Amino acid sequence: MSEASMTEEPPFDQLGTLLPGDCIVRRPGTFQRFDFHVGTVTVPALLWCRPEQTGRLLIAFNGAVRRTPEKDPQEIFQRRTWVDDIEADILFLSDPTLRSDNRISIGWGQGTQGRYANPAMAQTARFTAECLDIPAGARLYFGTSAGGFQALQAAARDEGSRALVNNPQIDWTKYMPTFVDTIAGYSYEDQPTEDIAIDHPDRTSVAHAFAAFGHIPRTRCLINAASKNDSLAQLPALVAALPAQSGERSCFDVSLYSDVRGGHNPLPRPATTTAINSILRKPSMSDTIETDATFPALSPDPESIVAGVSAAARALATMPTTSGWPRAGSASSSRTSRPRRRSAEFSSISPLLRARRCGHASSPTISPLTVTPVWHVC
């Protein structure tokens, strides 16, 4: 849906504040704006229901929000204009940490003292899904950057659900110091981040949240190897802390791609919606992960995995761009195409942790279908 068509739409249906025990009625082709109040937290939410009933729900979280004086951050629902591209009803959630009386751009759902927001956001998602009669297996949590952190926190609290995240913060205390210090001051009364991580490991690290809730949500995680914080800080934080879980409902797939120009920015709209719809169409997350003998499930010690994945990320990030890389989606990018050239450093990576570069000089577009798994835990 284009921006122009969005401006021609009638105002949202305003449902006001809803409480546990209330219910939302599905209204096809309509945006429904409501606040869900649970405990001490009020979560701003926007629900879109497709004209046809799909039996699926995407729960989308904001990343960093660009603050302007004239815009209430709790009325910002990123990717709202994508609704026609996504084959599901969509619940957009805004982080209650960002308010009109502060200037915070990234909150990671930390809220304030006594008002931790991530549990309330997860409850808002489950409340909406139950009203729409959508089971956990048909719920997909999605976000990028800080939105990815929130998506994983919510999925950890919704057993049987799935998640798709792109360049998420795994541990927000390892992100840019300016944003980290702002949340340490606002949400934790200027407590040192080291102490916050010790006192609240499940609030600062999604891997520790998985441990706290006793399961890993079925997840596909796409990380740009050319983004240093994502590949060399956040990814090792995941591998080092991810608890040893196994079973039918626990499957976490990490895939690397390389887009120097894209950096930490999320994948483009076509690639993102393709990845979302690919998962939504599948009955289980295991069907969405491309596997072959080169990328078996791994279970060595965390230090070995961190070293190997970090080497793969560095190799991808430093590989020179050449005109030989095929355009995403072209015939030459198929599995039957001839092997691509690899640098000496790339070739020396353990076969268990090899990854292909998916960037190319002719176009910044990255197809998630050509992203290669480098770490897979089931």
mmCIF file of C-alpha atoms in Angstrom:
data_model
loop_
_atom_site.group_PDB
_atom_site.id
_atom_site.type_symbol
_atom_site.label_atom_id
_atom_site.label_comp_id
_atom_site.label_asym_id
_atom_site.label_seq_id
_atom_site.Cartn_x
_atom_site.Cartn_y
_atom_site.Cartn_z
ATOM 1 C CA MET A 1 0.000 0.000 0.000
ATOM 2 C CA SER A 2 1.516 3.336 -1.020
ATOM 3 C CA GLU A 3 1.925 6.349 1.248
ATOM 4 C CA ALA A 4 -0.486 8.238 -1.009
ATOM 5 C CA SER A 5 -3.242 5.675 -0.552
ATOM 6 C CA MET A 6 -2.701 5.692 3.214
ATOM 7 C CA THR A 7 -3.368 9.440 3.413
ATOM 8 C CA GLU A 8 -6.723 8.951 1.614
ATOM 9 C CA GLU A 9 -7.982 6.422 4.152
ATOM 10 C CA PRO A 10 -10.582 7.300 6.759
ATOM 11 C CA PRO A 11 -9.377 7.695 10.376
ATOM 12 C CA PHE A 12 -8.589 4.571 12.353
ATOM 13 C CA ASP A 13 -11.336 2.996 14.395
ATOM 14 C CA GLN A 14 -10.502 4.152 17.913
ATOM 15 C CA LEU A 15 -11.236 1.441 20.458
ATOM 16 C CA GLY A 16 -9.860 3.287 23.473
ATOM 17 C CA THR A 17 -8.267 1.394 26.357
ATOM 18 C CA LEU A 18 -8.873 -2.333 26.602
ATOM 19 C CA LEU A 19 -8.290 -4.571 29.618
ATOM 20 C CA PRO A 20 -7.741 -8.311 30.055
ATOM 21 C CA GLY A 21 -11.144 -9.921 29.631
ATOM 22 C CA ASP A 22 -12.213 -7.508 26.896
ATOM 23 C CA CYS A 23 -12.296 -8.652 23.290
ATOM 24 C CA ILE A 24 -11.570 -7.319 19.810
ATOM 25 C CA VAL A 25 -13.890 -8.128 16.927
ATOM 26 C CA ARG A 26 -12.201 -8.772 13.596
ATOM 27 C CA ARG A 27 -12.986 -5.970 11.117
ATOM 28 C CA PRO A 28 -11.635 -6.806 7.657
ATOM 29 C CA GLY A 29 -9.916 -4.014 5.772
ATOM 30 C CA THR A 30 -9.818 -1.773 8.833
ATOM 31 C CA PHE A 31 -7.201 -0.394 11.186
ATOM 32 C CA GLN A 32 -8.196 -0.611 14.845
ATOM 33 C CA ARG A 33 -6.249 1.554 17.264
ATOM 34 C CA PHE A 34 -6.321 0.622 20.943
ATOM 35 C CA ASP A 35 -4.293 0.755 24.132
ATOM 36 C CA PHE A 36 -4.026 -2.443 26.143
ATOM 37 C CA HIS A 37 -3.596 -1.859 29.858
ATOM 38 C CA VAL A 38 -2.130 -4.726 31.833
ATOM 39 C CA GLY A 39 -0.628 -4.400 35.294
ATOM 40 C CA THR A 40 1.104 -1.028 35.446
ATOM 41 C CA VAL A 41 1.803 -0.717 31.701
ATOM 42 C CA THR A 42 -0.290 0.578 28.821
ATOM 43 C CA VAL A 43 0.756 -0.702 25.380
ATOM 44 C CA PRO A 44 -0.134 1.304 22.239
ATOM 45 C CA ALA A 45 -1.369 -1.071 19.522
ATOM 46 C CA LEU A 46 -2.724 -0.962 15.990
ATOM 47 C CA LEU A 47 -4.484 -3.969 14.450
ATOM 48 C CA TRP A 48 -4.980 -4.506 10.721
ATOM 49 C CA CYS A 49 -7.188 -7.327 9.461
ATOM 50 C CA ARG A 50 -7.010 -8.383 5.835
ATOM 51 C CA PRO A 51 -10.217 -8.539 3.774
ATOM 52 C CA GLU A 52 -9.827 -12.330 3.628
ATOM 53 C CA GLN A 53 -9.317 -14.427 6.748
ATOM 54 C CA THR A 54 -5.893 -16.098 6.760
ATOM 55 C CA GLY A 55 -5.770 -17.590 10.247
ATOM 56 C CA ARG A 56 -2.305 -16.037 10.692
ATOM 57 C CA LEU A 57 -1.022 -13.077 12.692
ATOM 58 C CA LEU A 58 2.182 -11.070 12.312
ATOM 59 C CA ILE A 59 3.195 -9.109 15.407
ATOM 60 C CA ALA A 60 5.482 -6.241 14.349
ATOM 61 C CA PHE A 61 7.650 -4.124 16.647
ATOM 62 C CA ASN A 62 9.240 -0.730 16.034
ATOM 63 C CA GLY A 63 12.977 -0.289 15.722
ATOM 64 C CA ALA A 64 14.575 3.091 16.374
ATOM 65 C CA VAL A 65 12.004 5.882 16.103
ATOM 66 C CA ARG A 66 12.837 9.237 14.574
ATOM 67 C CA ARG A 67 11.623 11.784 17.105
ATOM 68 C CA THR A 68 9.951 15.005 15.966
ATOM 69 C CA PRO A 69 8.186 17.564 18.170
ATOM 70 C CA GLU A 70 4.896 17.225 16.298
ATOM 71 C CA LYS A 71 4.681 13.407 16.460
ATOM 72 C CA ASP A 72 3.707 11.356 19.500
ATOM 73 C CA PRO A 73 6.065 8.330 19.459
ATOM 74 C CA GLN A 74 3.246 6.134 20.731
ATOM 75 C CA GLU A 75 1.370 6.829 17.498
ATOM 76 C CA ILE A 76 4.244 5.596 15.313
ATOM 77 C CA PHE A 77 3.697 2.100 13.905
ATOM 78 C CA GLN A 78 6.515 1.302 11.516
ATOM 79 C CA ARG A 79 5.791 -0.605 8.268
ATOM 80 C CA ARG A 80 2.102 0.250 8.514
ATOM 81 C CA THR A 81 2.142 0.915 4.769
ATOM 82 C CA TRP A 82 3.212 -2.691 4.077
ATOM 83 C CA VAL A 83 -0.090 -4.301 5.015
ATOM 84 C CA ASP A 84 -1.097 -5.275 1.471
ATOM 85 C CA ASP A 85 2.236 -7.090 0.984
ATOM 86 C CA ILE A 86 1.887 -9.379 4.007
ATOM 87 C CA GLU A 87 -0.289 -12.489 3.962
ATOM 88 C CA ALA A 88 -1.654 -12.203 7.480
ATOM 89 C CA ASP A 89 -3.464 -9.952 9.873
ATOM 90 C CA ILE A 90 -0.939 -7.624 11.533
ATOM 91 C CA LEU A 91 -0.648 -6.289 15.050
ATOM 92 C CA PHE A 92 1.709 -3.307 15.310
ATOM 93 C CA LEU A 93 3.069 -2.550 18.792
ATOM 94 C CA SER A 94 4.740 0.652 19.919
ATOM 95 C CA ASP A 95 7.250 0.568 22.776
ATOM 96 C CA PRO A 96 5.643 2.174 25.882
ATOM 97 C CA THR A 97 9.153 3.322 26.907
ATOM 98 C CA LEU A 98 8.987 6.041 24.240
ATOM 99 C CA ARG A 99 6.679 8.805 25.411
ATOM 100 C CA SER A 100 5.863 12.358 24.428
ATOM 101 C CA ASP A 101 7.438 13.577 27.688
ATOM 102 C CA ASN A 102 10.886 12.123 26.870
ATOM 103 C CA ARG A 103 13.227 12.207 23.882
ATOM 104 C CA ILE A 104 14.115 8.504 23.786
ATOM 105 C CA SER A 105 14.465 6.925 20.333
ATOM 106 C CA ILE A 106 15.289 3.339 21.363
ATOM 107 C CA GLY A 107 13.817 1.767 24.487
ATOM 108 C CA TRP A 108 14.091 -2.034 24.056
ATOM 109 C CA GLY A 109 10.827 -2.377 25.987
ATOM 110 C CA GLN A 110 12.573 -1.533 29.269
ATOM 111 C CA GLY A 111 9.905 0.912 30.486
ATOM 112 C CA THR A 112 10.523 2.561 33.849
ATOM 113 C CA GLN A 113 10.978 1.427 37.437
ATOM 114 C CA GLY A 114 8.021 -0.840 38.239
ATOM 115 C CA ARG A 115 6.768 -0.662 34.666
ATOM 116 C CA TYR A 116 8.846 -3.165 32.685
ATOM 117 C CA ALA A 117 7.167 -3.119 29.276
ATOM 118 C CA ASN A 118 8.195 -6.321 27.467
ATOM 119 C CA PRO A 119 5.861 -8.654 29.417
ATOM 120 C CA ALA A 120 2.940 -6.299 28.749
ATOM 121 C CA MET A 121 3.742 -6.194 25.038
ATOM 122 C CA ALA A 122 3.805 -9.995 24.946
ATOM 123 C CA GLN A 123 0.454 -10.124 26.739
ATOM 124 C CA THR A 124 -0.993 -7.638 24.242
ATOM 125 C CA ALA A 125 0.025 -9.949 21.406
ATOM 126 C CA ARG A 126 -1.479 -13.023 23.056
ATOM 127 C CA PHE A 127 -4.665 -11.121 23.961
ATOM 128 C CA THR A 128 -5.143 -10.054 20.338
ATOM 129 C CA ALA A 129 -4.341 -13.497 18.932
ATOM 130 C CA GLU A 130 -6.819 -15.150 21.288
ATOM 131 C CA CYS A 131 -9.537 -12.665 20.312
ATOM 132 C CA LEU A 132 -8.898 -13.531 16.661
ATOM 133 C CA ASP A 133 -8.687 -17.267 17.467
ATOM 134 C CA ILE A 134 -5.175 -17.561 16.025
ATOM 135 C CA PRO A 135 -3.108 -20.363 17.619
ATOM 136 C CA ALA A 136 0.488 -19.922 18.746
ATOM 137 C CA GLY A 137 1.899 -21.811 15.757
ATOM 138 C CA ALA A 138 0.332 -19.257 13.385
ATOM 139 C CA ARG A 139 1.801 -16.243 15.208
ATOM 140 C CA LEU A 140 5.001 -14.728 13.831
ATOM 141 C CA TYR A 141 6.899 -12.117 15.846
ATOM 142 C CA PHE A 142 8.913 -9.744 13.668
ATOM 143 C CA GLY A 143 11.303 -6.866 14.236
ATOM 144 C CA THR A 144 14.634 -5.361 13.312
ATOM 145 C CA SER A 145 17.277 -3.829 15.581
ATOM 146 C CA ALA A 146 15.540 -2.887 18.876
ATOM 147 C CA GLY A 147 12.319 -4.242 17.395
ATOM 148 C CA GLY A 148 14.082 -7.569 16.943
ATOM 149 C CA PHE A 149 15.008 -7.586 20.626
ATOM 150 C CA GLN A 150 11.374 -6.958 21.567
ATOM 151 C CA ALA A 151 10.110 -9.568 19.102
ATOM 152 C CA LEU A 152 12.358 -12.233 20.636
ATOM 153 C CA GLN A 153 11.359 -11.221 24.165
ATOM 154 C CA ALA A 154 7.689 -11.609 23.227
ATOM 155 C CA ALA A 155 8.214 -14.901 21.380
ATOM 156 C CA ALA A 156 10.063 -16.280 24.409
ATOM 157 C CA ARG A 157 6.834 -15.761 26.364
ATOM 158 C CA ASP A 158 4.602 -17.399 23.737
ATOM 159 C CA GLU A 159 5.556 -21.051 23.482
ATOM 160 C CA GLY A 160 4.874 -22.561 20.078
ATOM 161 C CA SER A 161 5.111 -19.236 18.261
ATOM 162 C CA ARG A 162 7.763 -18.255 15.695
ATOM 163 C CA ALA A 163 10.039 -15.259 15.131
ATOM 164 C CA LEU A 164 11.826 -13.561 12.255
ATOM 165 C CA VAL A 165 14.400 -10.931 13.166
ATOM 166 C CA ASN A 166 16.890 -8.888 11.160
ATOM 167 C CA ASN A 167 19.994 -7.398 12.805
ATOM 168 C CA PRO A 168 18.431 -7.606 16.273
ATOM 169 C CA GLN A 169 20.079 -6.509 19.456
ATOM 170 C CA ILE A 170 20.628 -9.718 21.381
ATOM 171 C CA ASP A 171 22.041 -7.837 24.366
ATOM 172 C CA TRP A 172 21.155 -4.148 24.342
ATOM 173 C CA THR A 173 23.958 -3.266 26.780
ATOM 174 C CA LYS A 174 26.393 -4.089 23.940
ATOM 175 C CA TYR A 175 24.824 -1.566 21.554
ATOM 176 C CA MET A 176 25.861 2.070 20.973
ATOM 177 C CA PRO A 177 26.852 3.663 24.307
ATOM 178 C CA THR A 178 24.748 6.805 23.764
ATOM 179 C CA PHE A 179 21.505 4.823 23.524
ATOM 180 C CA VAL A 180 22.538 2.349 26.218
ATOM 181 C CA ASP A 181 23.372 5.128 28.686
ATOM 182 C CA THR A 182 20.036 6.827 27.987
ATOM 183 C CA ILE A 183 18.064 3.707 28.940
ATOM 184 C CA ALA A 184 20.295 2.965 31.936
ATOM 185 C CA GLY A 185 19.484 6.458 33.178
ATOM 186 C CA TYR A 186 15.779 6.476 32.326
ATOM 187 C CA SER A 187 14.733 2.919 33.124
ATOM 188 C CA TYR A 188 17.260 1.997 35.828
ATOM 189 C CA GLU A 189 17.995 5.292 37.592
ATOM 190 C CA ASP A 190 21.552 5.587 36.244
ATOM 191 C CA GLN A 191 22.590 2.159 37.464
ATOM 192 C CA PRO A 192 25.814 0.991 35.724
ATOM 193 C CA THR A 193 25.035 -1.260 32.785
ATOM 194 C CA GLU A 194 27.270 -3.984 34.227
ATOM 195 C CA ASP A 195 25.084 -4.050 37.332
ATOM 196 C CA ILE A 196 21.881 -3.982 35.266
ATOM 197 C CA ALA A 197 23.063 -7.031 33.330
ATOM 198 C CA ILE A 198 23.853 -8.871 36.571
ATOM 199 C CA ASP A 199 20.600 -7.915 38.311
ATOM 200 C CA HIS A 200 18.325 -8.349 35.270
ATOM 201 C CA PRO A 201 19.974 -10.763 32.793
ATOM 202 C CA ASP A 202 16.640 -11.718 31.211
ATOM 203 C CA ARG A 203 15.816 -8.047 30.570
ATOM 204 C CA THR A 204 19.125 -7.185 28.921
ATOM 205 C CA SER A 205 19.753 -10.395 26.938
ATOM 206 C CA VAL A 206 17.197 -12.347 24.916
ATOM 207 C CA ALA A 207 19.365 -15.451 25.247
ATOM 208 C CA HIS A 208 19.014 -15.218 29.025
ATOM 209 C CA ALA A 209 15.279 -14.637 28.571
ATOM 210 C CA PHE A 210 15.112 -17.923 26.668
ATOM 211 C CA ALA A 211 16.794 -19.618 29.613
ATOM 212 C CA ALA A 212 14.437 -17.954 32.081
ATOM 213 C CA PHE A 213 11.379 -19.207 30.196
ATOM 214 C CA GLY A 214 12.870 -22.616 29.493
ATOM 215 C CA HIS A 215 12.636 -22.682 25.715
ATOM 216 C CA ILE A 216 13.943 -21.117 22.523
ATOM 217 C CA PRO A 217 11.278 -19.794 20.135
ATOM 218 C CA ARG A 218 11.510 -21.146 16.621
ATOM 219 C CA THR A 219 13.452 -18.327 15.016
ATOM 220 C CA ARG A 220 15.110 -17.231 11.805
ATOM 221 C CA CYS A 221 17.715 -14.536 12.471
ATOM 222 C CA LEU A 222 19.233 -12.635 9.508
ATOM 223 C CA ILE A 223 22.434 -10.744 10.299
ATOM 224 C CA ASN A 224 24.468 -8.442 8.069
ATOM 225 C CA ALA A 225 28.106 -9.502 8.394
ATOM 226 C CA ALA A 226 29.117 -6.036 7.178
ATOM 227 C CA SER A 227 27.566 -4.452 10.285
ATOM 228 C CA LYS A 228 30.218 -4.755 12.993
ATOM 229 C CA ASN A 229 27.997 -4.454 16.041
ATOM 230 C CA ASP A 230 25.551 -7.021 14.690
ATOM 231 C CA SER A 231 28.093 -9.613 13.573
ATOM 232 C CA LEU A 232 30.913 -9.103 16.066
ATOM 233 C CA ALA A 233 29.053 -8.034 19.223
ATOM 234 C CA GLN A 234 25.413 -9.146 19.068
ATOM 235 C CA LEU A 235 25.926 -12.504 17.358
ATOM 236 C CA PRO A 236 28.621 -13.689 19.800
ATOM 237 C CA ALA A 237 26.368 -12.529 22.655
ATOM 238 C CA LEU A 238 23.697 -14.875 21.343
ATOM 239 C CA VAL A 239 25.985 -17.855 20.833
ATOM 240 C CA ALA A 240 27.760 -17.467 24.157
ATOM 241 C CA ALA A 241 24.584 -17.242 26.236
ATOM 242 C CA LEU A 242 22.077 -19.372 24.324
ATOM 243 C CA PRO A 243 21.082 -22.227 26.617
ATOM 244 C CA ALA A 244 21.451 -25.794 25.409
ATOM 245 C CA GLN A 245 17.856 -26.522 24.467
ATOM 246 C CA SER A 246 16.492 -29.113 22.089
ATOM 247 C CA GLY A 247 13.195 -30.460 20.951
ATOM 248 C CA GLU A 248 10.540 -30.039 18.314
ATOM 249 C CA ARG A 249 9.666 -26.473 19.303
ATOM 250 C CA SER A 250 13.190 -25.170 19.792
ATOM 251 C CA CYS A 251 15.030 -24.193 16.642
ATOM 252 C CA PHE A 252 17.175 -21.071 16.197
ATOM 253 C CA ASP A 253 18.680 -20.467 12.762
ATOM 254 C CA VAL A 254 21.300 -17.760 12.209
ATOM 255 C CA SER A 255 22.074 -16.718 8.637
ATOM 256 C CA LEU A 256 24.605 -14.171 7.416
ATOM 257 C CA TYR A 257 24.526 -11.912 4.392
ATOM 258 C CA SER A 258 26.847 -9.046 3.461
ATOM 259 C CA ASP A 259 25.628 -5.600 2.426
ATOM 260 C CA VAL A 260 28.257 -2.936 3.097
ATOM 261 C CA ARG A 261 25.991 -0.091 2.036
ATOM 262 C CA GLY A 262 23.076 -1.379 4.084
ATOM 263 C CA GLY A 263 25.032 -1.684 7.324
ATOM 264 C CA HIS A 264 22.753 -1.979 10.335
ATOM 265 C CA ASN A 265 19.727 -0.883 8.322
ATOM 266 C CA PRO A 266 17.111 -3.588 7.774
ATOM 267 C CA LEU A 267 16.746 -5.481 4.528
ATOM 268 C CA PRO A 268 14.647 -3.743 1.859
ATOM 269 C CA ARG A 269 10.876 -4.081 1.820
ATOM 270 C CA PRO A 270 10.649 -6.741 -0.963
ATOM 271 C CA ALA A 271 13.242 -8.993 0.689
ATOM 272 C CA THR A 272 11.658 -8.562 4.118
ATOM 273 C CA THR A 273 8.080 -9.257 3.038
ATOM 274 C CA THR A 274 9.269 -12.273 1.042
ATOM 275 C CA ALA A 275 10.943 -13.684 4.156
ATOM 276 C CA ILE A 276 7.858 -12.955 6.293
ATOM 277 C CA ASN A 277 5.440 -14.592 3.873
ATOM 278 C CA SER A 278 7.712 -17.590 3.383
ATOM 279 C CA ILE A 279 7.490 -18.374 7.080
ATOM 280 C CA LEU A 280 3.788 -17.546 7.389
ATOM 281 C CA ARG A 281 2.939 -20.059 4.654
ATOM 282 C CA LYS A 282 4.715 -22.907 6.431
ATOM 283 C CA PRO A 283 3.090 -25.005 9.131
ATOM 284 C CA SER A 284 6.319 -25.135 11.124
ATOM 285 C CA MET A 285 9.561 -23.179 11.357
ATOM 286 C CA SER A 286 11.641 -26.213 10.420
ATOM 287 C CA ASP A 287 10.154 -26.066 6.927
ATOM 288 C CA THR A 288 11.501 -22.546 6.379
ATOM 289 C CA ILE A 289 15.170 -23.295 7.061
ATOM 290 C CA GLU A 290 17.278 -24.371 4.140
ATOM 291 C CA THR A 291 19.518 -27.185 5.302
ATOM 292 C CA ASP A 292 22.137 -29.337 3.657
ATOM 293 C CA ALA A 293 25.011 -31.532 4.744
ATOM 294 C CA THR A 294 27.351 -28.535 5.011
ATOM 295 C CA PHE A 295 25.286 -26.948 7.769
ATOM 296 C CA PRO A 296 24.256 -29.642 10.261
ATOM 297 C CA ALA A 297 22.949 -28.822 13.708
ATOM 298 C CA LEU A 298 25.900 -27.774 15.851
ATOM 299 C CA SER A 299 26.548 -28.491 19.496
ATOM 300 C CA PRO A 300 30.237 -27.796 20.297
ATOM 301 C CA ASP A 301 31.231 -25.552 23.172
ATOM 302 C CA PRO A 302 30.126 -21.882 22.925
ATOM 303 C CA GLU A 303 33.674 -20.514 22.661
ATOM 304 C CA SER A 304 34.335 -22.575 19.536
ATOM 305 C CA ILE A 305 31.083 -21.450 17.933
ATOM 306 C CA VAL A 306 31.761 -17.792 18.771
ATOM 307 C CA ALA A 307 35.211 -18.024 17.217
ATOM 308 C CA GLY A 308 33.943 -19.741 14.093
ATOM 309 C CA VAL A 309 30.911 -17.525 13.526
ATOM 310 C CA SER A 310 32.976 -14.402 14.158
ATOM 311 C CA ALA A 311 35.520 -15.595 11.584
ATOM 312 C CA ALA A 312 32.730 -16.144 9.069
ATOM 313 C CA ALA A 313 31.334 -12.683 9.763
ATOM 314 C CA ARG A 314 34.746 -11.027 9.387
ATOM 315 C CA ALA A 315 35.394 -12.879 6.152
ATOM 316 C CA LEU A 316 32.068 -11.841 4.668
ATOM 317 C CA ALA A 317 32.493 -8.244 5.774
ATOM 318 C CA THR A 318 35.981 -7.912 4.293
ATOM 319 C CA MET A 319 35.457 -9.713 0.987
ATOM 320 C CA PRO A 320 35.950 -7.361 -1.984
ATOM 321 C CA THR A 321 32.853 -6.600 -4.013
ATOM 322 C CA THR A 322 33.141 -7.934 -7.557
ATOM 323 C CA SER A 323 30.912 -7.787 -10.603
ATOM 324 C CA GLY A 324 30.795 -11.577 -10.569
ATOM 325 C CA TRP A 325 28.111 -11.778 -7.893
ATOM 326 C CA PRO A 326 24.753 -12.561 -9.505
ATOM 327 C CA ARG A 327 21.763 -10.310 -9.081
ATOM 328 C CA ALA A 328 19.459 -11.640 -6.382
ATOM 329 C CA GLY A 329 16.797 -13.836 -7.875
ATOM 330 C CA SER A 330 18.612 -14.271 -11.193
ATOM 331 C CA ALA A 331 19.100 -17.651 -12.800
ATOM 332 C CA SER A 332 22.792 -17.584 -11.976
ATOM 333 C CA SER A 333 22.036 -17.457 -8.263
ATOM 334 C CA SER A 334 20.394 -20.884 -8.210
ATOM 335 C CA ARG A 335 21.850 -23.891 -6.416
ATOM 336 C CA THR A 336 22.996 -25.349 -9.726
ATOM 337 C CA SER A 337 25.124 -22.336 -10.667
ATOM 338 C CA ARG A 338 28.899 -22.626 -10.753
ATOM 339 C CA PRO A 339 30.761 -22.079 -7.452
ATOM 340 C CA ARG A 340 31.454 -18.477 -6.519
ATOM 341 C CA ARG A 341 34.966 -17.164 -5.977
ATOM 342 C CA ARG A 342 36.103 -17.001 -2.376
ATOM 343 C CA SER A 343 38.936 -15.084 -0.798
ATOM 344 C CA ALA A 344 41.753 -16.978 0.915
ATOM 345 C CA GLU A 345 40.430 -15.995 4.343
ATOM 346 C CA PHE A 346 36.939 -17.142 3.425
ATOM 347 C CA SER A 347 38.183 -20.480 2.139
ATOM 348 C CA SER A 348 39.974 -21.181 5.403
ATOM 349 C CA ILE A 349 36.778 -21.076 7.464
ATOM 350 C CA SER A 350 35.605 -24.365 8.906
ATOM 351 C CA PRO A 351 33.094 -26.039 6.549
ATOM 352 C CA LEU A 352 30.579 -26.047 9.404
ATOM 353 C CA LEU A 353 30.633 -22.256 9.497
ATOM 354 C CA ARG A 354 31.047 -21.255 5.864
ATOM 355 C CA ALA A 355 28.775 -18.612 4.398
ATOM 356 C CA ARG A 356 28.321 -17.081 0.984
ATOM 357 C CA ARG A 357 28.393 -13.385 0.255
ATOM 358 C CA CYS A 358 24.975 -12.301 -0.988
ATOM 359 C CA GLY A 359 25.816 -8.672 -1.740
ATOM 360 C CA HIS A 360 26.783 -7.488 -5.188
ATOM 361 C CA ALA A 361 27.904 -4.327 -6.923
ATOM 362 C CA SER A 362 24.941 -3.891 -9.252
ATOM 363 C CA SER A 363 22.185 -3.706 -6.637
ATOM 364 C CA PRO A 364 21.926 -3.333 -2.835
ATOM 365 C CA THR A 365 18.909 -5.642 -2.775
ATOM 366 C CA ILE A 366 19.503 -8.821 -0.799
ATOM 367 C CA SER A 367 17.262 -11.809 -1.347
ATOM 368 C CA PRO A 368 16.664 -13.729 1.901
ATOM 369 C CA LEU A 369 16.326 -16.857 -0.225
ATOM 370 C CA THR A 370 20.070 -16.753 -0.897
ATOM 371 C CA VAL A 371 21.140 -16.039 2.674
ATOM 372 C CA THR A 372 23.206 -18.939 3.929
ATOM 373 C CA PRO A 373 22.818 -20.496 7.415
ATOM 374 C CA VAL A 374 25.987 -20.464 9.496
ATOM 375 C CA TRP A 375 24.643 -21.658 12.814
ATOM 376 C CA HIS A 376 21.660 -23.853 13.500
ATOM 377 C CA VAL A 377 20.500 -25.175 16.860
ATOM 378 C CA CYS A 378 17.529 -27.530 17.144
#
